[in-house]
Short mmCIF file of C-alpha atoms in Angstrom, two decimals:
data_model
loop_
_atom_site.label_atom_id
_atom_site.label_comp_id
_atom_site.label_asym_id
_atom_site.label_seq_id
_atom_site.Cartn_x
_atom_site.Cartn_y
_atom_site.Cartn_z
CA UNK A 17 12.37 221.64 162.22
CA UNK A 18 12.97 222.40 158.53
CA UNK A 19 10.44 219.75 157.53
CA UNK A 20 7.85 220.93 160.07
CA UNK A 21 8.29 224.56 158.95
CA UNK A 22 7.59 223.59 155.35
CA UNK A 23 4.53 221.60 156.34
CA UNK A 24 3.00 224.09 158.79
CA UNK A 25 3.85 227.36 157.04
CA UNK A 26 3.58 226.39 153.37
CA UNK A 27 7.26 227.10 152.70
CA UNK A 28 9.31 225.33 150.07
CA UNK A 29 12.84 224.08 150.55
CA UNK A 30 14.01 226.39 147.76
CA UNK A 31 12.44 229.43 149.40
CA UNK A 32 14.11 228.61 152.72
CA UNK A 33 17.41 228.12 150.91
CA UNK A 34 17.08 231.50 149.21
CA UNK A 35 16.57 233.12 152.61
CA UNK A 36 19.69 231.35 153.89
CA UNK A 37 21.69 232.60 150.90
CA UNK A 38 20.38 236.14 151.46
CA UNK A 39 21.52 236.04 155.10
CA UNK A 40 24.97 234.90 154.00
CA UNK A 41 25.06 237.65 151.37
CA UNK A 42 24.38 240.25 154.08
CA UNK A 43 27.26 238.85 156.11
CA UNK A 44 29.68 238.78 153.16
CA UNK A 45 29.16 242.11 151.39
CA UNK A 46 30.46 244.50 154.11
CA UNK A 47 33.85 242.79 154.00
CA UNK A 48 34.58 242.42 150.28
CA UNK A 49 36.01 245.88 149.66
CA UNK A 50 38.80 247.25 151.84
CA UNK A 51 39.89 250.83 151.25
CA UNK A 52 43.45 250.08 152.35
CA UNK A 53 43.80 246.92 150.24
CA UNK A 54 45.53 246.71 146.88
CA UNK A 55 44.04 244.36 144.34
CA UNK A 56 45.81 242.82 141.38
CA UNK A 57 42.48 242.24 139.67
CA UNK A 58 39.21 242.69 141.59
CA UNK A 59 38.04 241.71 145.10
CA UNK A 60 37.36 238.00 145.13
CA UNK A 61 34.99 235.84 147.20
CA UNK A 62 35.81 232.14 147.53
CA UNK A 63 32.89 229.85 148.45
CA UNK A 64 33.63 226.29 149.60
CA UNK A 65 30.76 223.99 148.59
CA UNK A 66 29.96 220.50 149.80
CA UNK A 67 27.72 217.89 148.20
CA UNK A 68 24.53 218.39 150.22
CA UNK A 69 22.16 221.23 150.99
CA UNK A 70 24.85 223.19 152.82
CA UNK A 71 26.73 223.20 149.54
CA UNK A 72 23.51 224.23 147.80
CA UNK A 73 23.36 227.27 150.11
CA UNK A 74 26.88 228.11 148.92
CA UNK A 75 26.02 227.90 145.23
CA UNK A 76 22.89 230.02 145.81
CA UNK A 77 25.05 232.58 147.62
CA UNK A 78 27.58 232.64 144.78
CA UNK A 79 24.82 233.31 142.24
CA UNK A 80 23.58 236.25 144.31
CA UNK A 81 27.09 237.64 144.80
CA UNK A 82 27.90 237.90 141.09
CA UNK A 83 25.35 240.72 140.99
CA UNK A 84 27.97 242.86 142.74
CA UNK A 85 31.20 244.39 141.48
CA UNK A 86 33.52 241.55 142.37
CA UNK A 87 34.48 238.05 141.28
CA UNK A 88 33.10 234.85 142.83
CA UNK A 89 34.61 231.37 142.67
CA UNK A 90 33.15 228.18 144.11
CA UNK A 91 35.50 225.42 145.17
CA UNK A 92 33.71 222.11 144.51
CA UNK A 93 34.87 220.15 147.55
CA UNK A 94 32.63 217.27 146.52
CA UNK A 95 30.34 216.89 143.52
CA UNK A 96 26.68 217.64 144.30
CA UNK A 97 24.59 214.73 145.52
CA UNK A 98 21.31 216.26 146.66
CA UNK A 99 18.92 217.40 143.92
CA UNK A 100 18.86 220.97 145.22
CA UNK A 101 22.65 221.10 145.30
CA UNK A 102 22.78 219.99 141.66
CA UNK A 103 20.17 222.59 140.70
CA UNK A 104 21.86 225.46 142.59
CA UNK A 105 25.24 224.62 141.07
CA UNK A 106 23.72 224.73 137.58
CA UNK A 107 22.14 228.10 138.31
CA UNK A 108 25.47 229.43 139.58
CA UNK A 109 27.19 228.27 136.37
CA UNK A 110 24.58 230.04 134.23
CA UNK A 111 24.97 233.22 136.29
CA UNK A 112 28.71 233.45 135.61
CA UNK A 113 30.25 232.02 138.78
CA UNK A 114 33.76 230.58 138.36
CA UNK A 115 34.70 227.11 139.62
CA UNK A 116 37.72 225.24 140.90
CA UNK A 117 38.11 221.88 142.62
CA UNK A 118 40.01 220.85 145.71
CA UNK A 119 42.86 219.42 143.62
CA UNK A 120 43.52 222.85 142.10
CA UNK A 121 42.74 224.92 145.18
CA UNK A 122 46.35 225.52 146.28
CA UNK A 123 47.30 226.86 142.85
CA UNK A 124 44.15 229.01 142.81
CA UNK A 125 44.97 230.46 146.24
CA UNK A 126 48.54 231.24 145.20
CA UNK A 127 47.31 233.04 142.09
CA UNK A 128 44.48 234.97 143.76
CA UNK A 129 45.86 235.44 147.27
CA UNK A 130 45.97 239.26 147.03
CA UNK A 131 42.41 239.47 145.74
CA UNK A 132 40.58 237.03 148.04
CA UNK A 133 38.92 239.12 150.74
CA UNK A 134 36.19 236.72 151.94
CA UNK A 135 36.06 232.93 152.24
CA UNK A 136 32.68 231.30 152.90
CA UNK A 137 32.45 227.77 154.32
CA UNK A 138 29.43 225.85 152.98
CA UNK A 139 30.86 222.32 153.11
CA UNK A 140 29.04 220.61 155.99
CA UNK A 141 26.21 221.84 158.22
CA UNK A 142 24.41 220.66 161.34
CA UNK A 143 24.14 217.05 160.13
CA UNK A 144 27.90 216.44 159.98
CA UNK A 145 29.28 213.32 161.66
CA UNK A 146 32.96 212.57 162.24
CA UNK A 147 35.37 211.81 160.69
CA UNK A 148 36.08 214.66 158.29
CA UNK A 149 36.68 213.34 154.73
CA UNK A 150 40.28 213.79 153.48
CA UNK A 151 39.30 216.17 150.67
CA UNK A 152 37.42 218.46 153.06
CA UNK A 153 40.30 218.39 155.55
CA UNK A 154 42.75 219.30 152.78
CA UNK A 155 40.55 222.25 151.76
CA UNK A 156 40.34 223.54 155.34
CA UNK A 157 44.09 223.36 155.74
CA UNK A 158 44.59 225.18 152.43
CA UNK A 159 42.26 228.08 153.19
CA UNK A 160 43.58 228.45 156.75
CA UNK A 161 46.55 230.38 155.36
CA UNK A 162 44.39 232.94 153.52
CA UNK A 163 44.28 236.32 155.26
CA UNK A 164 40.61 237.11 154.65
CA UNK A 165 37.26 237.44 156.40
CA UNK A 166 35.99 233.90 157.02
CA UNK A 167 32.29 233.11 157.32
CA UNK A 168 30.61 229.76 158.01
CA UNK A 169 27.16 228.67 156.93
CA UNK A 170 25.20 227.13 159.81
CA UNK A 171 28.14 225.45 161.62
CA UNK A 172 31.89 225.63 160.92
CA UNK A 173 32.87 222.57 158.91
CA UNK A 174 34.58 220.00 161.10
CA UNK A 175 32.35 220.45 164.16
CA UNK A 176 29.96 217.59 164.89
CA UNK A 177 26.60 217.80 166.66
CA UNK A 178 28.28 218.20 170.07
CA UNK A 179 30.81 220.77 168.86
CA UNK A 180 33.81 218.45 168.72
CA UNK A 181 36.35 218.28 165.92
CA UNK A 182 40.05 218.23 165.15
CA UNK A 183 40.45 220.10 161.87
CA UNK A 184 37.81 222.86 161.84
CA UNK A 185 37.14 225.91 159.69
CA UNK A 186 38.03 228.91 161.85
CA UNK A 187 35.33 231.48 161.16
CA UNK A 188 35.17 235.15 162.04
CA UNK A 189 31.38 234.83 161.86
CA UNK A 190 28.97 231.91 161.76
CA UNK A 191 25.57 232.54 160.19
CA UNK A 192 23.39 229.78 161.61
CA UNK A 193 20.01 229.06 160.08
CA UNK A 194 16.63 229.00 161.80
CA UNK A 195 17.74 228.11 165.30
CA UNK A 196 20.88 228.10 167.44
CA UNK A 197 22.65 224.74 167.57
CA UNK A 198 24.20 223.11 170.61
CA UNK A 199 27.42 222.52 168.63
CA UNK A 200 28.08 226.26 168.46
CA UNK A 201 28.57 226.46 172.24
CA UNK A 202 31.11 223.76 172.96
CA UNK A 203 34.55 224.56 174.33
CA UNK A 204 36.07 223.67 170.94
CA UNK A 205 33.60 225.91 169.13
CA UNK A 206 34.67 228.96 171.15
CA UNK A 207 37.78 229.26 168.96
CA UNK A 208 36.17 228.69 165.57
CA UNK A 209 32.64 230.14 165.41
CA UNK A 210 33.52 233.83 165.77
CA UNK A 211 30.46 236.04 166.02
CA UNK A 212 27.27 233.94 165.89
CA UNK A 213 24.44 235.42 163.81
CA UNK A 214 21.02 233.79 163.77
CA UNK A 215 19.26 234.06 160.40
CA UNK A 216 15.61 233.30 159.81
CA UNK A 217 14.50 231.16 156.89
CA UNK A 218 11.29 233.02 156.13
CA UNK A 219 9.63 232.64 159.52
CA UNK A 220 10.58 233.87 162.99
CA UNK A 221 12.76 231.93 165.39
CA UNK A 222 9.72 231.41 167.64
CA UNK A 223 7.70 229.89 164.80
CA UNK A 224 10.66 227.81 163.61
CA UNK A 225 11.40 226.33 167.02
CA UNK A 226 7.71 225.89 168.03
CA UNK A 227 8.24 225.09 171.71
CA UNK A 228 5.13 222.92 172.00
CA UNK A 229 6.56 220.51 169.40
CA UNK A 230 10.29 220.64 170.14
CA UNK A 231 12.15 220.53 173.45
CA UNK A 232 15.33 222.58 173.55
CA UNK A 233 18.54 220.68 174.32
CA UNK A 234 19.77 223.70 176.29
CA UNK A 235 18.94 227.30 177.10
CA UNK A 236 21.36 230.12 176.33
CA UNK A 237 21.84 232.52 179.25
CA UNK A 238 21.60 236.23 178.59
CA UNK A 239 22.81 239.18 180.64
CA UNK A 240 19.25 240.04 181.66
CA UNK A 241 19.07 236.78 183.64
CA UNK A 242 21.70 238.02 186.09
CA UNK A 243 19.89 239.28 189.20
CA UNK A 244 22.44 241.09 191.33
CA UNK A 245 21.86 241.22 195.10
CA UNK A 246 20.78 244.85 195.27
CA UNK A 247 19.62 245.88 198.72
CA UNK A 248 16.13 247.32 198.61
CA UNK A 249 15.27 247.62 202.32
CA UNK A 250 16.84 250.20 204.62
CA UNK A 251 15.92 248.83 208.06
CA UNK A 252 18.58 246.11 207.96
CA UNK A 253 21.81 245.02 209.63
CA UNK A 254 24.68 242.76 208.64
CA UNK A 255 22.81 239.71 209.92
CA UNK A 256 20.02 240.39 207.44
CA UNK A 257 22.31 239.30 204.62
CA UNK A 258 23.56 236.10 206.18
CA UNK A 259 26.84 234.60 207.30
CA UNK A 260 28.98 232.97 204.62
CA UNK A 261 31.56 230.51 205.93
CA UNK A 262 34.49 229.32 203.85
CA UNK A 263 36.46 226.35 205.16
CA UNK A 264 40.21 226.97 204.93
CA UNK A 265 42.73 224.18 204.68
CA UNK A 266 46.06 223.30 203.14
CA UNK A 267 46.08 226.32 200.80
CA UNK A 268 44.42 229.16 202.71
CA UNK A 269 45.00 231.60 199.85
CA UNK A 270 42.17 229.98 197.85
CA UNK A 271 39.80 230.27 200.81
CA UNK A 272 40.78 233.92 201.28
CA UNK A 273 39.99 234.66 197.62
CA UNK A 274 36.58 232.97 197.93
CA UNK A 275 35.88 234.83 201.18
CA UNK A 276 36.76 238.17 199.62
CA UNK A 277 34.45 237.42 196.67
CA UNK A 278 31.60 236.49 199.04
CA UNK A 279 32.02 239.67 201.08
CA UNK A 280 32.07 241.82 197.96
CA UNK A 281 28.98 240.10 196.57
CA UNK A 282 26.63 241.01 199.37
CA UNK A 283 27.13 238.56 202.25
CA UNK A 284 26.66 240.42 205.51
CA UNK A 285 29.28 238.42 207.40
CA UNK A 286 32.10 236.23 206.10
CA UNK A 287 34.27 233.89 208.14
CA UNK A 288 37.10 231.51 207.44
CA UNK A 289 36.71 228.26 209.37
CA UNK A 290 39.56 226.04 210.49
CA UNK A 291 42.15 228.81 210.94
CA UNK A 292 43.11 231.29 213.64
CA UNK A 293 43.25 234.40 211.44
CA UNK A 294 42.45 235.74 207.98
CA UNK A 295 44.35 238.03 205.66
CA UNK A 296 41.67 240.71 205.87
CA UNK A 297 40.35 242.89 208.66
CA UNK A 298 36.87 242.47 207.12
CA UNK A 299 36.89 238.67 207.20
CA UNK A 300 36.58 236.85 210.50
CA UNK A 301 38.30 233.59 211.42
CA UNK A 302 37.27 230.72 213.66
CA UNK A 303 38.61 227.26 214.39
CA UNK A 304 35.05 225.95 214.58
CA UNK A 305 32.02 226.56 212.41
CA UNK A 306 30.03 229.61 213.59
CA UNK A 307 26.62 228.88 215.09
CA UNK A 308 24.89 231.31 212.71
CA UNK A 309 26.32 229.86 209.49
CA UNK A 310 23.95 230.54 206.57
CA UNK A 311 25.91 228.85 203.77
CA UNK A 312 29.17 226.92 203.67
CA UNK A 313 31.89 226.57 201.01
CA UNK A 314 33.94 223.40 201.28
CA UNK A 315 36.85 222.50 199.02
CA UNK A 316 38.65 225.67 197.90
CA UNK A 317 42.26 225.12 198.98
CA UNK A 318 41.01 222.45 201.41
CA UNK A 319 43.71 219.90 200.57
CA UNK A 320 43.27 216.23 199.69
CA UNK A 321 44.15 214.69 203.05
CA UNK A 322 42.40 216.96 205.54
CA UNK A 323 41.62 215.17 208.82
CA UNK A 324 38.49 217.26 209.40
CA UNK A 325 36.68 216.16 206.24
CA UNK A 326 34.19 213.96 208.06
CA UNK A 327 33.48 216.73 210.59
CA UNK A 328 32.42 219.18 207.88
CA UNK A 329 30.42 216.63 205.90
CA UNK A 330 28.64 215.53 209.07
CA UNK A 331 27.83 219.16 209.88
CA UNK A 332 26.15 219.59 206.50
CA UNK A 333 24.26 216.34 206.96
CA UNK A 334 22.96 217.41 210.37
CA UNK A 335 22.19 221.06 209.49
CA UNK A 336 19.76 220.69 206.63
CA UNK A 337 18.93 224.40 206.53
CA UNK A 338 22.52 225.32 205.66
CA UNK A 339 23.08 225.56 201.90
CA UNK A 340 26.53 224.72 200.61
CA UNK A 341 28.98 224.90 197.72
CA UNK A 342 31.42 222.08 196.98
CA UNK A 343 34.53 222.89 194.99
CA UNK A 344 38.01 221.72 194.04
CA UNK A 345 39.72 219.38 196.52
CA UNK A 346 36.56 217.95 198.09
CA UNK A 347 35.83 216.03 194.87
CA UNK A 348 38.96 213.91 195.46
CA UNK A 349 37.62 212.34 198.66
CA UNK A 350 36.07 208.86 198.47
CA UNK A 351 33.47 209.97 201.03
CA UNK A 352 31.88 212.26 198.45
CA UNK A 353 29.75 209.50 196.90
CA UNK A 354 28.08 208.48 200.17
CA UNK A 355 27.58 212.10 201.14
CA UNK A 356 25.88 213.01 197.85
CA UNK A 357 23.74 209.87 197.93
CA UNK A 358 22.49 210.69 201.41
CA UNK A 359 22.05 214.44 200.97
CA UNK A 360 21.59 215.23 197.28
CA UNK A 361 19.37 212.50 195.84
CA UNK A 362 16.12 214.46 196.24
CA UNK A 363 15.48 217.54 194.09
CA UNK A 364 12.86 218.73 196.58
CA UNK A 365 15.59 219.85 198.98
CA UNK A 366 18.17 221.20 196.55
CA UNK A 367 20.66 223.18 198.64
CA UNK A 368 23.92 222.24 196.94
CA UNK A 369 26.02 223.79 194.15
CA UNK A 370 29.05 221.98 192.73
CA UNK A 371 31.67 223.98 190.79
CA UNK A 372 34.23 221.58 189.24
CA UNK A 373 36.47 222.22 186.26
CA UNK A 374 36.79 219.29 183.78
CA UNK A 375 39.63 217.51 185.59
CA UNK A 376 37.82 217.74 188.92
CA UNK A 377 34.61 216.53 187.30
CA UNK A 378 36.50 213.54 185.89
CA UNK A 379 37.59 212.64 189.44
CA UNK A 380 34.09 213.25 190.82
CA UNK A 381 32.48 210.97 188.23
CA UNK A 382 34.93 208.19 189.08
CA UNK A 383 34.49 208.57 192.84
CA UNK A 384 30.71 208.49 192.40
CA UNK A 385 30.84 205.30 190.34
CA UNK A 386 29.62 206.99 187.16
CA UNK A 387 32.54 205.95 184.96
CA UNK A 388 36.17 206.64 184.20
CA UNK A 389 36.65 209.58 181.85
CA UNK A 390 39.80 211.49 181.00
CA UNK A 391 39.76 215.27 181.18
CA UNK A 392 39.65 215.40 177.36
CA UNK A 393 36.65 213.04 177.33
CA UNK A 394 34.86 215.21 179.89
CA UNK A 395 35.35 218.24 177.65
CA UNK A 396 34.11 216.35 174.58
CA UNK A 397 31.14 214.72 176.35
CA UNK A 398 30.37 217.40 178.90
CA UNK A 399 26.74 217.80 177.86
CA UNK A 400 25.88 214.11 178.25
CA UNK A 401 28.03 213.69 181.38
CA UNK A 402 26.39 216.69 183.05
CA UNK A 403 23.01 215.10 182.35
CA UNK A 404 24.21 211.76 183.68
CA UNK A 405 25.42 213.29 186.92
CA UNK A 406 22.32 215.38 187.65
CA UNK A 407 20.02 212.47 186.78
CA UNK A 408 21.78 210.52 189.53
CA UNK A 409 22.12 213.31 192.09
CA UNK A 410 18.91 215.26 191.60
CA UNK A 411 19.53 217.60 194.53
CA UNK A 412 22.71 219.07 193.02
CA UNK A 413 23.16 222.11 190.84
CA UNK A 414 26.22 221.47 188.68
CA UNK A 415 28.34 224.32 187.32
CA UNK A 416 30.79 222.63 184.97
CA UNK A 417 33.37 225.30 184.18
CA UNK A 418 34.86 225.71 180.72
CA UNK A 419 35.22 228.09 177.79
CA UNK A 420 31.43 227.87 177.71
CA UNK A 421 30.17 227.00 181.19
CA UNK A 422 27.37 224.48 181.64
CA UNK A 423 24.85 224.76 184.46
CA UNK A 424 22.78 221.60 184.88
CA UNK A 425 20.00 220.65 187.28
CA UNK A 426 17.22 218.11 187.49
CA UNK A 427 13.70 219.45 186.93
CA UNK A 428 10.97 217.36 188.53
CA UNK A 429 8.38 219.42 186.67
CA UNK A 430 9.86 218.54 183.27
CA UNK A 431 11.16 215.13 184.40
CA UNK A 432 14.53 215.75 182.80
CA UNK A 433 17.83 217.54 183.25
CA UNK A 434 17.74 221.19 182.25
CA UNK A 435 20.93 222.63 180.79
CA UNK A 436 21.89 226.31 180.71
CA UNK A 437 24.84 227.53 178.65
CA UNK A 438 26.92 230.54 179.66
CA UNK A 439 29.15 231.55 176.72
CA UNK A 440 30.04 235.02 178.03
CA UNK A 441 33.35 234.30 179.78
CA UNK A 442 36.68 235.30 178.26
CA UNK A 443 40.16 233.80 178.19
CA UNK A 444 41.17 236.29 180.90
CA UNK A 445 39.55 233.90 183.39
CA UNK A 446 42.17 231.23 182.68
CA UNK A 447 44.06 232.19 185.81
CA UNK A 448 44.60 230.54 189.21
CA UNK A 449 41.99 231.81 191.66
CA UNK A 450 39.21 232.52 189.15
CA UNK A 451 37.36 229.38 190.20
CA UNK A 452 37.64 230.34 193.86
CA UNK A 453 35.99 233.67 193.04
CA UNK A 454 33.06 231.83 191.41
CA UNK A 455 32.66 229.52 194.41
CA UNK A 456 32.66 232.55 196.72
CA UNK A 457 30.00 234.29 194.60
CA UNK A 458 27.74 231.24 194.77
CA UNK A 459 28.19 231.03 198.54
CA UNK A 460 27.34 234.73 198.95
CA UNK A 461 24.06 234.38 197.07
CA UNK A 462 23.03 231.24 198.97
CA UNK A 463 23.80 233.17 202.16
CA UNK A 464 21.42 235.92 201.06
CA UNK A 465 18.54 233.53 200.43
CA UNK A 466 18.80 232.79 196.72
CA UNK A 467 17.69 229.30 195.79
CA UNK A 468 20.49 227.14 194.40
CA UNK A 469 19.67 227.38 190.67
CA UNK A 470 19.19 231.16 190.73
CA UNK A 471 22.39 231.54 192.73
CA UNK A 472 24.30 229.41 190.21
CA UNK A 473 22.99 231.35 187.21
CA UNK A 474 23.57 234.83 188.66
CA UNK A 475 27.01 233.96 190.06
CA UNK A 476 28.14 232.41 186.78
CA UNK A 477 26.91 235.36 184.72
CA UNK A 478 28.46 237.93 187.07
CA UNK A 479 31.77 236.04 186.94
CA UNK A 480 31.74 235.90 183.12
CA UNK A 481 30.41 239.38 182.37
CA UNK A 482 32.94 240.96 184.70
CA UNK A 483 35.72 239.28 182.71
CA UNK A 484 34.21 240.65 179.51
CA UNK A 485 34.23 244.19 180.89
CA UNK A 486 37.88 243.92 181.91
CA UNK A 487 40.11 245.72 179.43
CA UNK A 488 42.80 243.11 178.87
CA UNK A 489 43.37 239.39 178.55
CA UNK A 490 46.43 238.27 180.51
CA UNK A 491 46.54 240.38 183.68
CA UNK A 492 43.15 239.68 185.27
CA UNK A 493 43.94 238.62 188.83
CA UNK A 494 41.27 237.39 191.27
CA UNK A 495 41.45 240.73 193.06
CA UNK A 496 40.83 242.68 189.83
CA UNK A 497 38.03 240.28 188.91
CA UNK A 498 36.32 240.88 192.25
CA UNK A 499 36.62 244.65 191.68
CA UNK A 500 35.03 244.29 188.22
CA UNK A 501 32.18 242.24 189.71
CA UNK A 502 31.56 245.01 192.24
CA UNK A 503 31.18 247.47 189.36
CA UNK A 504 28.46 245.47 187.57
CA UNK A 505 25.10 247.17 187.14
#
């Protein structure tokens, strides 16, 4: 994209680099002076510079920063190798920037610890590949103990192209250049990118990305893409909005949570199947599946040795107009492979949403003959594994839950898997029952006539945005989450 932008818009690499440095300068300057801070000397900015063009951005930033009323030091993590990095370092030297190296960094930090207010990471950018060199790892460990505003250029050092890494620069803000990168939206990245700011390099994001020449790896979901099930007609009854059925099993509490979520998200009728009674006067119960079932949720609290598994799977096979959500325990059954092969191979009749977390997805992949992956490997390779699954089962919409949730589906029109990223969830969702709420939301929307991909997107966004609106982090119960979802506008 950089190369194409230079060719098509007459830009030079130096001009684009100057724009990158200017964007970093705008991110740095508001945090250098603190009214409550006491300085031994003057406020100090520490810039960590690598050997390539990311390091060159750092040296260009340092040169611009010495125009202000504070001191700037560059830590030379590795001697410049690219021609632009060499040139920018020379310019920084001539402008009065100070320098240290990674051998002397600990002593420098000890001496200047009271004065350092901002640390800028310009070691590695989007082209980084594991492993992290020892000198860079040592620098990251050293600066991790500095109490200062931390800003990354492009991508926090230590993250690779898929957002994986062990030792990573933990930024309060990441200023990424030209276009958003997939690496910034991994589960690992959620703890180290901080606020993500997109900076242009002299042309707009639209011109930089040029959709006719580049195909996006993923699309980032925004709040505006959540289409809540507002009721617009008045001449209606409860049957107008469908009958959501949640199969209860070994752990009926999970099914009750999902049923409550479905009822509160617009389903006209909600029933628990497989039990004699529910915990709510508003939710019906039936031993058998109701004749007017609009959408079915199978798996939440179902148990892993339920004798009625084949009955429910056969029902879905025979009733092709009934949409369904598969969750949790159902992924542990060996029958799942045959069922998906027979009912979810064809994207033309996509009526299925799957909502596994990484461990469940690991089991599902194994049961479907798509490989043996640990939970950690699923988290690290979630993007490629989501593609692999939906390329095999083209009739499925996959919601792979995580710190950043992935929604994947096969597009016949584009002849590829389309990936949507939902980064809006918070750590308050790390609570038993949160996944059952999501499954219930998906079921409610399918019941009301949403197609499977729109149901998955809206349910996932509602689930995440409700957690963001909740004022707290550790006390969000499923019941409170459902209340917050009901208050969305």
